[in-house]
CSV table of C-alpha atoms in Angstrom, one decimal:
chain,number,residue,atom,x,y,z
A,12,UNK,CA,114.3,174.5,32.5
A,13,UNK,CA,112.6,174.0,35.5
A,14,UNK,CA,111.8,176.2,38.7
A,15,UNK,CA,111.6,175.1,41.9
A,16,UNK,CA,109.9,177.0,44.7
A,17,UNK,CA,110.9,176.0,48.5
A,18,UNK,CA,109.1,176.8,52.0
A,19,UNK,CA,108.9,175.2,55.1
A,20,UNK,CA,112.3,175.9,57.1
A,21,UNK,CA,113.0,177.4,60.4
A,22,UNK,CA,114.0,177.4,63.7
A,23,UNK,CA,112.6,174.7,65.8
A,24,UNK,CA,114.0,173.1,69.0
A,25,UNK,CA,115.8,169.6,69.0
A,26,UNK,CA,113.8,166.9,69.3
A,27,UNK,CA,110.9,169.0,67.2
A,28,UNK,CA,109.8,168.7,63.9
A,29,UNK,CA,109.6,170.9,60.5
A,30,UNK,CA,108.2,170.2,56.7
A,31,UNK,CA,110.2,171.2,53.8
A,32,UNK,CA,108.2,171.3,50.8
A,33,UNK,CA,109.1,172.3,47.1
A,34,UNK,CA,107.2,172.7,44.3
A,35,UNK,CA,108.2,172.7,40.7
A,36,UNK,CA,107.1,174.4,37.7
A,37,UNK,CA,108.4,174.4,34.0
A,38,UNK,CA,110.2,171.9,32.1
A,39,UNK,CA,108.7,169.0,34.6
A,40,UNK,CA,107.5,166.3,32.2
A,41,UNK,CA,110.5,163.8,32.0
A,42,UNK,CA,111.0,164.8,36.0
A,43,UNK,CA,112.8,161.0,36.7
A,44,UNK,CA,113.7,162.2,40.3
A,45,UNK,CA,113.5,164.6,43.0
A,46,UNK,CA,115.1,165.5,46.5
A,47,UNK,CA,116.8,167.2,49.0
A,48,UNK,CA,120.3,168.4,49.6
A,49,UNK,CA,121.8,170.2,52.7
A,50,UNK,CA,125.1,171.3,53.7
A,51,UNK,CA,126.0,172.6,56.6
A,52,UNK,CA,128.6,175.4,57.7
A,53,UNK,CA,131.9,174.5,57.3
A,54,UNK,CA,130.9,170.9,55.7
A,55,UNK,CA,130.3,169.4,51.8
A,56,UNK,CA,127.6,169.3,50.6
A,57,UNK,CA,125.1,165.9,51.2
A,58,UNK,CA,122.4,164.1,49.6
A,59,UNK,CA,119.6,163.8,52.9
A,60,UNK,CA,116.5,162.1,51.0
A,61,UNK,CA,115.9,161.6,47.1
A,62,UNK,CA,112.7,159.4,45.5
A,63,UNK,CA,112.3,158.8,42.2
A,64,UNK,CA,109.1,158.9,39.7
A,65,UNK,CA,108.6,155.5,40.3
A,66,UNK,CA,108.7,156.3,43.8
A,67,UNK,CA,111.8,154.8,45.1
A,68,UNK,CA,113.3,156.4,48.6
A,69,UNK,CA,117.0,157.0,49.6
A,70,UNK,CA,118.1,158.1,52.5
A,71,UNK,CA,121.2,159.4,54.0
A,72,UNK,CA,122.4,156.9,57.2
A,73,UNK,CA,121.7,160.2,59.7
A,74,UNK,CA,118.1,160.8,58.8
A,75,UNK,CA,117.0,157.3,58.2
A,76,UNK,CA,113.9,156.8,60.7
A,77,UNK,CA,113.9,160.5,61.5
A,78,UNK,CA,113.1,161.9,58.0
A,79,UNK,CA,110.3,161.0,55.6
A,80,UNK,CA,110.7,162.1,51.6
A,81,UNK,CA,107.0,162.2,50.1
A,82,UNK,CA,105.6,163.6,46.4
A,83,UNK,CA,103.0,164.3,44.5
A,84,UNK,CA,103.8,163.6,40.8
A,85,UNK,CA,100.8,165.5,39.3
A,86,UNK,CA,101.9,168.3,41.4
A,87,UNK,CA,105.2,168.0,41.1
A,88,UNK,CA,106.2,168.8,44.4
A,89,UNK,CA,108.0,166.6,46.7
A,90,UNK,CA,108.2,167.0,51.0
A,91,UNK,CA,110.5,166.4,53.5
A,92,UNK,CA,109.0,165.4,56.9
A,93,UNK,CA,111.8,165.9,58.8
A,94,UNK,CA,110.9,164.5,62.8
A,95,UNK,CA,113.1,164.0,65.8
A,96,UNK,CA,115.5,167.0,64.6
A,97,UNK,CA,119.1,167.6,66.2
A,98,UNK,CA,121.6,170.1,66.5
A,99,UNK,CA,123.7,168.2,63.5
A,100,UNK,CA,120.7,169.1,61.2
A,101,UNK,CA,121.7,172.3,61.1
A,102,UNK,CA,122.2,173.6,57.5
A,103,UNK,CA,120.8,174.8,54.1
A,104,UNK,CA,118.6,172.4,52.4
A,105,UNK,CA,118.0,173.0,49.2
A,106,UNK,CA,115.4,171.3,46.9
A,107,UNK,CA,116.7,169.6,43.5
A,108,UNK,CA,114.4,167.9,40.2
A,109,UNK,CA,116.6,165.6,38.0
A,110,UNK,CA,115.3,165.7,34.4
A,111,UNK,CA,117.7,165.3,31.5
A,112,UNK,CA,120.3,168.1,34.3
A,113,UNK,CA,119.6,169.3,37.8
A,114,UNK,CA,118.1,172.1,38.5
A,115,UNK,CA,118.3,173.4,42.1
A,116,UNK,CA,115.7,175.2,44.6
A,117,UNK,CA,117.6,178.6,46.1
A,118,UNK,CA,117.7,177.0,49.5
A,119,UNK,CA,115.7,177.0,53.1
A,120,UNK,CA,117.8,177.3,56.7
A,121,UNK,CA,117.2,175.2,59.1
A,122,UNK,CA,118.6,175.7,62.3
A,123,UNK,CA,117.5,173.1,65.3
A,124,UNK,CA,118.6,174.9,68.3
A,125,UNK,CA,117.5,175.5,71.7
C-alpha cells in the first residue's frame, strides 16, 4: 500500500500561480506512474497531468501550456506547476501513484478567485 502526502493548494488570484506537490511513501517500488486528478463542484472527476516512470507527460487540453507535471523518482514525489491559473481551475486536486492499483492522495483545494 502506498501513502501519499499532498501540499501546496490555495487561494491565489487568476492569472497567478501555485505548486502542488505530493510525496509518496510505502509500497513505492513498482510505482509505473503518477499524477494529478481534480474535480470540481458540480462536475466528474478529470485527469489534469499524469507522467510516467519513464517520464512520459499527459496533459488534459485545458492545462496544456499552463501546467507543468515534474518528479523525482528517488523521492518519489511528483509536482504540479500550475501557471496562468483561471477561475475554471477551481476544484479538488488530488494526487494518485499507479503501482499494481491506485492509491489516492486525500486531496488539496484550490480555488483561483479574485
Amino acid at each position: 500500500q502506498v501513502q501519499l502526502v499532498e501540499s501546496g493548494g490555495g487561494l491565489v488570484q487568476p492569472g497567478g500561480s501555485l505548486r502542488l506537490s505530493c510525496a509518496a511513501s510505502g509500497s513505492t517500488l513498482s510505482t509505473n506512474a503518477m499524477g494529478w486528478y481534480r474535480r470540481a463542484p458540480g462536475k466528474q472527476r478529470e485527469l489534469v497531468a499524469g507522467i510516467t516512470s519513464g517520464g512520459r507527460k499527459e496533459y488534459t487540453d485545458a492545462v496544456k501550456g499552463r501546467f507543468t507535471i515534474s518528479r523525482t523518482n528517488a523521492k518519489n514525489t511528483v509536482y504540479l506547476q500550475m501557471n496562468s491559473l483561471k477561475p475554471e481551475d477551481t476544484a479538488v486536486y488530488y494526487c494518485y501513484v499507479l503501482t499494481y492499483r491506485y492509491d489516492w492522495g486525500q486531496g488539496t483545494q484550490v480555488t483561483v478567485s479574485s
